[in-house]
Structures are given as structure tokens and as C-alpha cells.
Amino acid sequence: MRSLHRTGTALVRDSSLIWLAGGIVGVSFGAVSVAGGLPVWVPVLMSLVVYAGSAQFSAVGVLLAGGGPLAAAATGLLLNTRTAAFGLAVADLLGPGRATRLLGAHLVTDETVAFALAQPDPARRRAAFWISGLGLFAAWNTGVAAGALAGTALGDTARYGLDAAFPAVLVALVLPVLRSAPGVRRAALLGAAIALAVTPAVPAGVPVLLSLCALVVVRR
């Protein structure tokens, strides 16, 4: 029992920095959404039901740029398809029961999966997944609610650099792969070039979708 208590305490301590970072990014998401013209309930409800940080930033960014709901949803869904592979990686950590597995699937994020898989044994990985996942979910939604409520009071969020949170999240996600995989790096450069080239001619959100054509470089 004492060993389990020490393990739990250590995992909470190690997870706390992830929770703090998630809460800060959540504040920026809520503030940017509301300052951009969305009602408070939209980012709050999205964070509870969708719970996909970078995909949420992407969808809201498309909406605020004038893109339609379909383009926003498609961009967010495509960005979040990576969680399908993450779910397979931690499937054995979720435990039995349909309700438990459904909740566990909702908690799958880049940070939670990486933290869990870094643990040395199955029992510790399972504990790490649930501790980090539940804590990050609470921190993210608390931050989003706080940011949304403060959004109108903050005024222009660009003054505080909050609008840079989404690009920073994306860079953090892709940088390790870009460093280690030349094929992915070439595809990313080509995709960026495609997106920049078509931006003046197509609606917001569509350049991101068209940039996926660069994936043919990776396949070749």
C-alpha cells in the first residue's frame, strides 16, 4: 500500500507540469475564441465534448478567419486523426468495461500517451495514463472556462501573444518528427508551400486541407 501511495505521489508530481501547461494553453484558447466573437459557451462546450486542444484551435481559427463550419470541422478532424494510432498504443491500459474504455479513449492526448508509455512497467503505465489524463482534462477545461470568461475583458488578445498559442502547440507536436524523418520534413515544406500559394484564392481552412497533397512525397 505504501509503495502504491509513493508511486501515485510521484506520478502526480511529474504530471503537474503537464497540467500547468495545459491549463495555460486552455486559457489562451478560451480567450482567443471569445475575443474573436464566439459566445462563451462554444469553447467551453467544445472542450468538454471534443477535448482535442490543437484540433480545437484549428477549428476555431478557421471559423474566426471566415471559413465555414464544414471546413472548420474537416480541418480539426484531420488534425486529430493521429489519436487513432495513440489509442491503439494505450488500448491495454484502459481497463475492462465499455464505460471505462470510452472514458479512457476521451482522455487520449499526445501528452497523456507519451507520459504513460514512458513508464517502466504495465501497472505504472496504467496509473500514469489515468492520473495524467484526468488531471489534464480538469486543467484544460478549467483554463478554457477562465479564458472564455476573461476574453472580453482582455480585449485584443494579440497584444498578449495568446494568438501564438496554436502555432506553438503545432510546432511542439511536429518538431521531433521533422528532426528525425527527412521524408516528413520534405512533405512539410511542400505542404507549407502549397498552403501559402492557394491562400489568396480559396476560403479559410481549405489551404490546410490542400496541403495534405504533399503526403505523396512521404509515400514515394
PDB file of C-alpha atoms in Angstrom:
ATOM      1  CA  MET A   1       0.000   0.000   0.000  1.00  0.00           C
ATOM      2  CA  ARG A   2       2.807   2.388   0.892  1.00  0.00           C
ATOM      3  CA  SER A   3       4.530   1.599  -2.402  1.00  0.00           C
ATOM      4  CA  LEU A   4       1.335   2.386  -4.324  1.00  0.00           C
ATOM      5  CA  HIS A   5       0.998   5.667  -2.444  1.00  0.00           C
ATOM      6  CA  ARG A   6       4.579   6.637  -3.309  1.00  0.00           C
ATOM      7  CA  THR A   7       4.012   5.728  -6.955  1.00  0.00           C
ATOM      8  CA  GLY A   8       0.851   7.799  -7.104  1.00  0.00           C
ATOM      9  CA  THR A   9       2.533  10.760  -5.441  1.00  0.00           C
ATOM     10  CA  ALA A  10       5.458  10.604  -7.861  1.00  0.00           C
ATOM     11  CA  LEU A  11       3.144  10.430 -10.876  1.00  0.00           C
ATOM     12  CA  VAL A  12       1.087  13.390  -9.638  1.00  0.00           C
ATOM     13  CA  ARG A  13       4.286  15.367  -9.124  1.00  0.00           C
ATOM     14  CA  ASP A  14       5.605  14.516 -12.583  1.00  0.00           C
ATOM     15  CA  SER A  15       2.226  15.214 -14.215  1.00  0.00           C
ATOM     16  CA  SER A  16       1.797  18.613 -12.589  1.00  0.00           C
ATOM     17  CA  LEU A  17       3.914  20.413 -15.184  1.00  0.00           C
ATOM     18  CA  ILE A  18       1.787  18.885 -17.965  1.00  0.00           C
ATOM     19  CA  TRP A  19      -1.353  20.061 -16.183  1.00  0.00           C
ATOM     20  CA  LEU A  20       0.048  23.556 -15.735  1.00  0.00           C
ATOM     21  CA  ALA A  21       0.986  23.847 -19.405  1.00  0.00           C
ATOM     22  CA  GLY A  22      -2.410  22.500 -20.455  1.00  0.00           C
ATOM     23  CA  GLY A  23      -4.218  24.991 -18.260  1.00  0.00           C
ATOM     24  CA  ILE A  24      -2.232  27.920 -19.653  1.00  0.00           C
ATOM     25  CA  VAL A  25      -2.910  26.898 -23.258  1.00  0.00           C
ATOM     26  CA  GLY A  26      -6.568  26.374 -22.298  1.00  0.00           C
ATOM     27  CA  VAL A  27      -6.773  29.963 -21.043  1.00  0.00           C
ATOM     28  CA  SER A  28      -5.429  31.187 -24.373  1.00  0.00           C
ATOM     29  CA  PHE A  29      -7.932  29.057 -26.311  1.00  0.00           C
ATOM     30  CA  GLY A  30     -10.903  30.352 -24.324  1.00  0.00           C
ATOM     31  CA  ALA A  31      -9.742  33.964 -24.519  1.00  0.00           C
ATOM     32  CA  VAL A  32      -8.952  33.895 -28.249  1.00  0.00           C
ATOM     33  CA  SER A  33     -12.298  32.238 -29.035  1.00  0.00           C
ATOM     34  CA  VAL A  34     -14.416  34.740 -27.128  1.00  0.00           C
ATOM     35  CA  ALA A  35     -12.369  37.793 -28.111  1.00  0.00           C
ATOM     36  CA  GLY A  36     -12.798  36.696 -31.719  1.00  0.00           C
ATOM     37  CA  GLY A  37     -16.576  36.879 -31.419  1.00  0.00           C
ATOM     38  CA  LEU A  38     -17.710  33.411 -30.310  1.00  0.00           C
ATOM     39  CA  PRO A  39     -20.077  33.119 -27.321  1.00  0.00           C
ATOM     40  CA  VAL A  40     -18.595  31.825 -24.064  1.00  0.00           C
ATOM     41  CA  TRP A  41     -20.445  28.511 -24.213  1.00  0.00           C
ATOM     42  CA  VAL A  42     -18.843  27.473 -27.547  1.00  0.00           C
ATOM     43  CA  PRO A  43     -15.220  26.983 -26.372  1.00  0.00           C
ATOM     44  CA  VAL A  44     -16.404  25.620 -23.016  1.00  0.00           C
ATOM     45  CA  LEU A  45     -18.716  23.007 -24.538  1.00  0.00           C
ATOM     46  CA  MET A  46     -16.207  22.143 -27.257  1.00  0.00           C
ATOM     47  CA  SER A  47     -13.523  21.495 -24.657  1.00  0.00           C
ATOM     48  CA  LEU A  48     -15.771  19.195 -22.643  1.00  0.00           C
ATOM     49  CA  VAL A  49     -17.145  17.211 -25.582  1.00  0.00           C
ATOM     50  CA  VAL A  50     -14.355  17.314 -28.176  1.00  0.00           C
ATOM     51  CA  TYR A  51     -11.308  17.731 -25.893  1.00  0.00           C
ATOM     52  CA  ALA A  52      -8.672  17.960 -28.601  1.00  0.00           C
ATOM     53  CA  GLY A  53      -6.510  21.007 -27.960  1.00  0.00           C
ATOM     54  CA  SER A  54      -4.711  21.583 -31.267  1.00  0.00           C
ATOM     55  CA  ALA A  55      -7.762  20.477 -33.286  1.00  0.00           C
ATOM     56  CA  GLN A  56      -9.913  22.909 -31.316  1.00  0.00           C
ATOM     57  CA  PHE A  57      -7.511  25.756 -32.044  1.00  0.00           C
ATOM     58  CA  SER A  58      -7.556  24.803 -35.713  1.00  0.00           C
ATOM     59  CA  ALA A  59     -11.356  24.646 -35.986  1.00  0.00           C
ATOM     60  CA  VAL A  60     -11.880  27.928 -34.150  1.00  0.00           C
ATOM     61  CA  GLY A  61      -9.117  29.574 -36.173  1.00  0.00           C
ATOM     62  CA  VAL A  62     -10.876  28.631 -39.407  1.00  0.00           C
ATOM     63  CA  LEU A  63     -14.200  29.954 -38.089  1.00  0.00           C
ATOM     64  CA  LEU A  64     -12.712  33.251 -36.942  1.00  0.00           C
ATOM     65  CA  ALA A  65     -10.968  33.656 -40.294  1.00  0.00           C
ATOM     66  CA  GLY A  66     -14.317  33.434 -42.073  1.00  0.00           C
ATOM     67  CA  GLY A  67     -14.304  29.764 -43.036  1.00  0.00           C
ATOM     68  CA  GLY A  68     -17.468  27.691 -42.926  1.00  0.00           C
ATOM     69  CA  PRO A  69     -18.377  25.084 -40.298  1.00  0.00           C
ATOM     70  CA  LEU A  70     -17.611  22.203 -42.676  1.00  0.00           C
ATOM     71  CA  ALA A  71     -14.104  23.468 -43.398  1.00  0.00           C
ATOM     72  CA  ALA A  72     -13.515  24.030 -39.682  1.00  0.00           C
ATOM     73  CA  ALA A  73     -14.752  20.544 -38.763  1.00  0.00           C
ATOM     74  CA  ALA A  74     -12.751  18.874 -41.538  1.00  0.00           C
ATOM     75  CA  THR A  75      -9.560  20.670 -40.525  1.00  0.00           C
ATOM     76  CA  GLY A  76      -9.998  19.706 -36.879  1.00  0.00           C
ATOM     77  CA  LEU A  77     -10.825  16.086 -37.694  1.00  0.00           C
ATOM     78  CA  LEU A  78      -7.837  15.671 -40.000  1.00  0.00           C
ATOM     79  CA  LEU A  79      -5.511  17.184 -37.436  1.00  0.00           C
ATOM     80  CA  ASN A  80      -6.845  14.856 -34.767  1.00  0.00           C
ATOM     81  CA  THR A  81      -6.627  11.600 -36.735  1.00  0.00           C
ATOM     82  CA  ARG A  82      -3.269  10.935 -35.081  1.00  0.00           C
ATOM     83  CA  THR A  83      -5.116   9.987 -31.884  1.00  0.00           C
ATOM     84  CA  ALA A  84      -6.364   6.813 -33.588  1.00  0.00           C
ATOM     85  CA  ALA A  85      -2.824   5.430 -33.526  1.00  0.00           C
ATOM     86  CA  PHE A  86      -2.350   6.713 -29.977  1.00  0.00           C
ATOM     87  CA  GLY A  87      -5.474   4.845 -28.909  1.00  0.00           C
ATOM     88  CA  LEU A  88      -4.062   1.582 -30.226  1.00  0.00           C
ATOM     89  CA  ALA A  89      -0.817   2.198 -28.352  1.00  0.00           C
ATOM     90  CA  VAL A  90      -2.571   2.523 -24.973  1.00  0.00           C
ATOM     91  CA  ALA A  91      -5.536   0.211 -25.553  1.00  0.00           C
ATOM     92  CA  ASP A  92      -4.308  -2.268 -22.955  1.00  0.00           C
ATOM     93  CA  LEU A  93      -4.054   0.490 -20.329  1.00  0.00           C
ATOM     94  CA  LEU A  94      -7.711   1.480 -20.362  1.00  0.00           C
ATOM     95  CA  GLY A  95      -9.005  -1.493 -18.401  1.00  0.00           C
ATOM     96  CA  PRO A  96     -12.160  -3.609 -18.835  1.00  0.00           C
ATOM     97  CA  GLY A  97     -15.711  -2.360 -19.265  1.00  0.00           C
ATOM     98  CA  ARG A  98     -17.276  -0.307 -22.023  1.00  0.00           C
ATOM     99  CA  ALA A  99     -17.728   2.826 -19.903  1.00  0.00           C
ATOM    100  CA  THR A 100     -14.121   2.744 -18.694  1.00  0.00           C
ATOM    101  CA  ARG A 101     -12.762   2.306 -22.189  1.00  0.00           C
ATOM    102  CA  LEU A 102     -14.995   5.077 -23.529  1.00  0.00           C
ATOM    103  CA  LEU A 103     -13.752   7.481 -20.852  1.00  0.00           C
ATOM    104  CA  GLY A 104     -10.175   6.406 -21.441  1.00  0.00           C
ATOM    105  CA  ALA A 105     -10.497   6.998 -25.179  1.00  0.00           C
ATOM    106  CA  HIS A 106     -11.757  10.518 -24.448  1.00  0.00           C
ATOM    107  CA  LEU A 107      -8.619  11.204 -22.385  1.00  0.00           C
ATOM    108  CA  VAL A 108      -6.162  10.153 -25.102  1.00  0.00           C
ATOM    109  CA  THR A 109      -3.874  13.087 -25.945  1.00  0.00           C
ATOM    110  CA  ASP A 110      -0.293  13.472 -27.110  1.00  0.00           C
ATOM    111  CA  GLU A 111       0.883  14.329 -23.600  1.00  0.00           C
ATOM    112  CA  THR A 112      -1.061  11.603 -21.797  1.00  0.00           C
ATOM    113  CA  VAL A 113       0.083   8.852 -24.144  1.00  0.00           C
ATOM    114  CA  ALA A 114       3.708   9.975 -24.115  1.00  0.00           C
ATOM    115  CA  PHE A 115       3.737  10.189 -20.318  1.00  0.00           C
ATOM    116  CA  ALA A 116       2.149   6.760 -19.910  1.00  0.00           C
ATOM    117  CA  LEU A 117       4.383   4.949 -22.387  1.00  0.00           C
ATOM    118  CA  ALA A 118       7.485   6.416 -20.761  1.00  0.00           C
ATOM    119  CA  GLN A 119       6.822   4.409 -17.581  1.00  0.00           C
ATOM    120  CA  PRO A 120       8.840   1.212 -16.962  1.00  0.00           C
ATOM    121  CA  ASP A 121       6.107  -1.377 -16.312  1.00  0.00           C
ATOM    122  CA  PRO A 122       2.431  -2.031 -17.227  1.00  0.00           C
ATOM    123  CA  ALA A 123       0.997  -1.207 -13.788  1.00  0.00           C
ATOM    124  CA  ARG A 124       2.802   2.114 -13.639  1.00  0.00           C
ATOM    125  CA  ARG A 125       1.850   2.898 -17.236  1.00  0.00           C
ATOM    126  CA  ARG A 126      -1.822   2.329 -16.455  1.00  0.00           C
ATOM    127  CA  ALA A 127      -1.653   4.536 -13.370  1.00  0.00           C
ATOM    128  CA  ALA A 128       0.264   7.217 -15.274  1.00  0.00           C
ATOM    129  CA  PHE A 129      -2.327   7.265 -18.048  1.00  0.00           C
ATOM    130  CA  TRP A 130      -5.285   7.775 -15.722  1.00  0.00           C
ATOM    131  CA  ILE A 131      -3.575  10.221 -13.367  1.00  0.00           C
ATOM    132  CA  SER A 132      -2.165  12.405 -16.125  1.00  0.00           C
ATOM    133  CA  GLY A 133      -5.298  12.074 -18.281  1.00  0.00           C
ATOM    134  CA  LEU A 134      -7.843  13.031 -15.638  1.00  0.00           C
ATOM    135  CA  GLY A 135      -5.651  15.834 -14.302  1.00  0.00           C
ATOM    136  CA  LEU A 136      -5.015  17.281 -17.757  1.00  0.00           C
ATOM    137  CA  PHE A 137      -8.718  17.123 -18.621  1.00  0.00           C
ATOM    138  CA  ALA A 138      -9.566  19.081 -15.472  1.00  0.00           C
ATOM    139  CA  ALA A 139      -6.771  21.622 -16.006  1.00  0.00           C
ATOM    140  CA  TRP A 140      -7.614  22.164 -19.674  1.00  0.00           C
ATOM    141  CA  ASN A 141     -11.321  22.731 -19.090  1.00  0.00           C
ATOM    142  CA  THR A 142     -10.700  24.960 -16.091  1.00  0.00           C
ATOM    143  CA  GLY A 143      -8.292  27.046 -18.157  1.00  0.00           C
ATOM    144  CA  VAL A 144     -10.693  27.278 -21.096  1.00  0.00           C
ATOM    145  CA  ALA A 145     -13.544  28.422 -18.849  1.00  0.00           C
ATOM    146  CA  ALA A 146     -11.334  31.024 -17.178  1.00  0.00           C
ATOM    147  CA  GLY A 147     -10.026  32.300 -20.505  1.00  0.00           C
ATOM    148  CA  ALA A 148     -13.504  32.440 -22.049  1.00  0.00           C
ATOM    149  CA  LEU A 149     -14.901  34.399 -19.103  1.00  0.00           C
ATOM    150  CA  ALA A 150     -11.973  36.815 -19.254  1.00  0.00           C
ATOM    151  CA  GLY A 151     -11.913  37.012 -23.062  1.00  0.00           C
ATOM    152  CA  THR A 152     -13.943  40.164 -23.479  1.00  0.00           C
ATOM    153  CA  ALA A 153     -12.102  41.885 -20.651  1.00  0.00           C
ATOM    154  CA  LEU A 154      -8.721  41.122 -22.218  1.00  0.00           C
ATOM    155  CA  GLY A 155      -9.619  42.936 -25.412  1.00  0.00           C
ATOM    156  CA  ASP A 156      -7.259  42.295 -28.302  1.00  0.00           C
ATOM    157  CA  THR A 157      -5.566  39.008 -27.399  1.00  0.00           C
ATOM    158  CA  ALA A 158      -2.822  39.672 -29.964  1.00  0.00           C
ATOM    159  CA  ARG A 159      -1.374  42.210 -27.528  1.00  0.00           C
ATOM    160  CA  TYR A 160      -0.601  39.389 -25.094  1.00  0.00           C
ATOM    161  CA  GLY A 161       0.619  36.929 -27.689  1.00  0.00           C
ATOM    162  CA  LEU A 162      -2.212  34.497 -26.904  1.00  0.00           C
ATOM    163  CA  ASP A 163      -2.895  34.043 -30.604  1.00  0.00           C
ATOM    164  CA  ALA A 164       0.541  32.426 -30.891  1.00  0.00           C
ATOM    165  CA  ALA A 165      -0.502  29.504 -28.692  1.00  0.00           C
ATOM    166  CA  PHE A 166      -1.879  27.405 -31.553  1.00  0.00           C
ATOM    167  CA  PRO A 167       1.228  27.672 -33.783  1.00  0.00           C
ATOM    168  CA  ALA A 168       3.384  26.941 -30.723  1.00  0.00           C
ATOM    169  CA  VAL A 169       1.382  23.788 -29.960  1.00  0.00           C
ATOM    170  CA  LEU A 170       1.708  22.577 -33.546  1.00  0.00           C
ATOM    171  CA  VAL A 171       5.450  23.223 -33.630  1.00  0.00           C
ATOM    172  CA  ALA A 172       5.879  21.295 -30.375  1.00  0.00           C
ATOM    173  CA  LEU A 173       3.934  18.364 -31.842  1.00  0.00           C
ATOM    174  CA  VAL A 174       5.758  18.090 -35.155  1.00  0.00           C
ATOM    175  CA  LEU A 175       9.298  19.228 -34.345  1.00  0.00           C
ATOM    176  CA  PRO A 176      10.595  15.825 -33.108  1.00  0.00           C
ATOM    177  CA  VAL A 177       9.362  14.106 -36.282  1.00  0.00           C
ATOM    178  CA  LEU A 178      10.732  16.833 -38.541  1.00  0.00           C
ATOM    179  CA  ARG A 179      14.148  16.396 -36.964  1.00  0.00           C
ATOM    180  CA  SER A 180      14.260  12.632 -37.345  1.00  0.00           C
ATOM    181  CA  ALA A 181      12.447  11.958 -40.634  1.00  0.00           C
ATOM    182  CA  PRO A 182      13.753  13.618 -43.827  1.00  0.00           C
ATOM    183  CA  GLY A 183      10.729  12.414 -45.835  1.00  0.00           C
ATOM    184  CA  VAL A 184       8.315  14.045 -43.417  1.00  0.00           C
ATOM    185  CA  ARG A 185      10.417  17.202 -43.459  1.00  0.00           C
ATOM    186  CA  ARG A 186      10.199  17.399 -47.256  1.00  0.00           C
ATOM    187  CA  ALA A 187       6.438  16.818 -47.138  1.00  0.00           C
ATOM    188  CA  ALA A 188       6.013  19.548 -44.518  1.00  0.00           C
ATOM    189  CA  LEU A 189       7.920  22.071 -46.630  1.00  0.00           C
ATOM    190  CA  LEU A 190       5.938  21.185 -49.747  1.00  0.00           C
ATOM    191  CA  GLY A 191       2.667  21.330 -47.800  1.00  0.00           C
ATOM    192  CA  ALA A 192       3.532  24.766 -46.436  1.00  0.00           C
ATOM    193  CA  ALA A 193       4.344  25.976 -49.950  1.00  0.00           C
ATOM    194  CA  ILE A 194       1.016  24.673 -51.277  1.00  0.00           C
ATOM    195  CA  ALA A 195      -0.927  26.298 -48.452  1.00  0.00           C
ATOM    196  CA  LEU A 196       0.785  29.664 -48.956  1.00  0.00           C
ATOM    197  CA  ALA A 197       0.251  29.531 -52.724  1.00  0.00           C
ATOM    198  CA  VAL A 198      -3.501  28.884 -52.583  1.00  0.00           C
ATOM    199  CA  THR A 199      -4.325  31.078 -49.566  1.00  0.00           C
ATOM    200  CA  PRO A 200      -5.250  34.183 -51.625  1.00  0.00           C
ATOM    201  CA  ALA A 201      -7.627  32.189 -53.844  1.00  0.00           C
ATOM    202  CA  VAL A 202      -9.558  29.815 -51.565  1.00  0.00           C
ATOM    203  CA  PRO A 203     -11.667  30.127 -48.371  1.00  0.00           C
ATOM    204  CA  ALA A 204     -10.100  29.885 -44.923  1.00  0.00           C
ATOM    205  CA  GLY A 205      -9.389  26.305 -43.853  1.00  0.00           C
ATOM    206  CA  VAL A 206      -9.063  24.964 -47.399  1.00  0.00           C
ATOM    207  CA  PRO A 207      -5.289  25.669 -47.666  1.00  0.00           C
ATOM    208  CA  VAL A 208      -4.673  23.322 -44.744  1.00  0.00           C
ATOM    209  CA  LEU A 209      -6.671  20.581 -46.457  1.00  0.00           C
ATOM    210  CA  LEU A 210      -4.914  21.082 -49.797  1.00  0.00           C
ATOM    211  CA  SER A 211      -1.510  20.958 -48.104  1.00  0.00           C
ATOM    212  CA  LEU A 212      -2.172  17.272 -47.396  1.00  0.00           C
ATOM    213  CA  CYS A 213      -1.407  16.623 -51.060  1.00  0.00           C
ATOM    214  CA  ALA A 214       2.241  16.855 -50.025  1.00  0.00           C
ATOM    215  CA  LEU A 215       1.911  13.492 -48.261  1.00  0.00           C
ATOM    216  CA  VAL A 216       2.558  11.841 -51.620  1.00  0.00           C
ATOM    217  CA  VAL A 217       6.223  12.743 -51.030  1.00  0.00           C
ATOM    218  CA  VAL A 218       6.276  10.558 -47.908  1.00  0.00           C
ATOM    219  CA  ARG A 219       4.554   7.690 -49.714  1.00  0.00           C
ATOM    220  CA  ARG A 220       7.089   7.753 -52.540  1.00  0.00           C
TER     221      ARG A 220
END
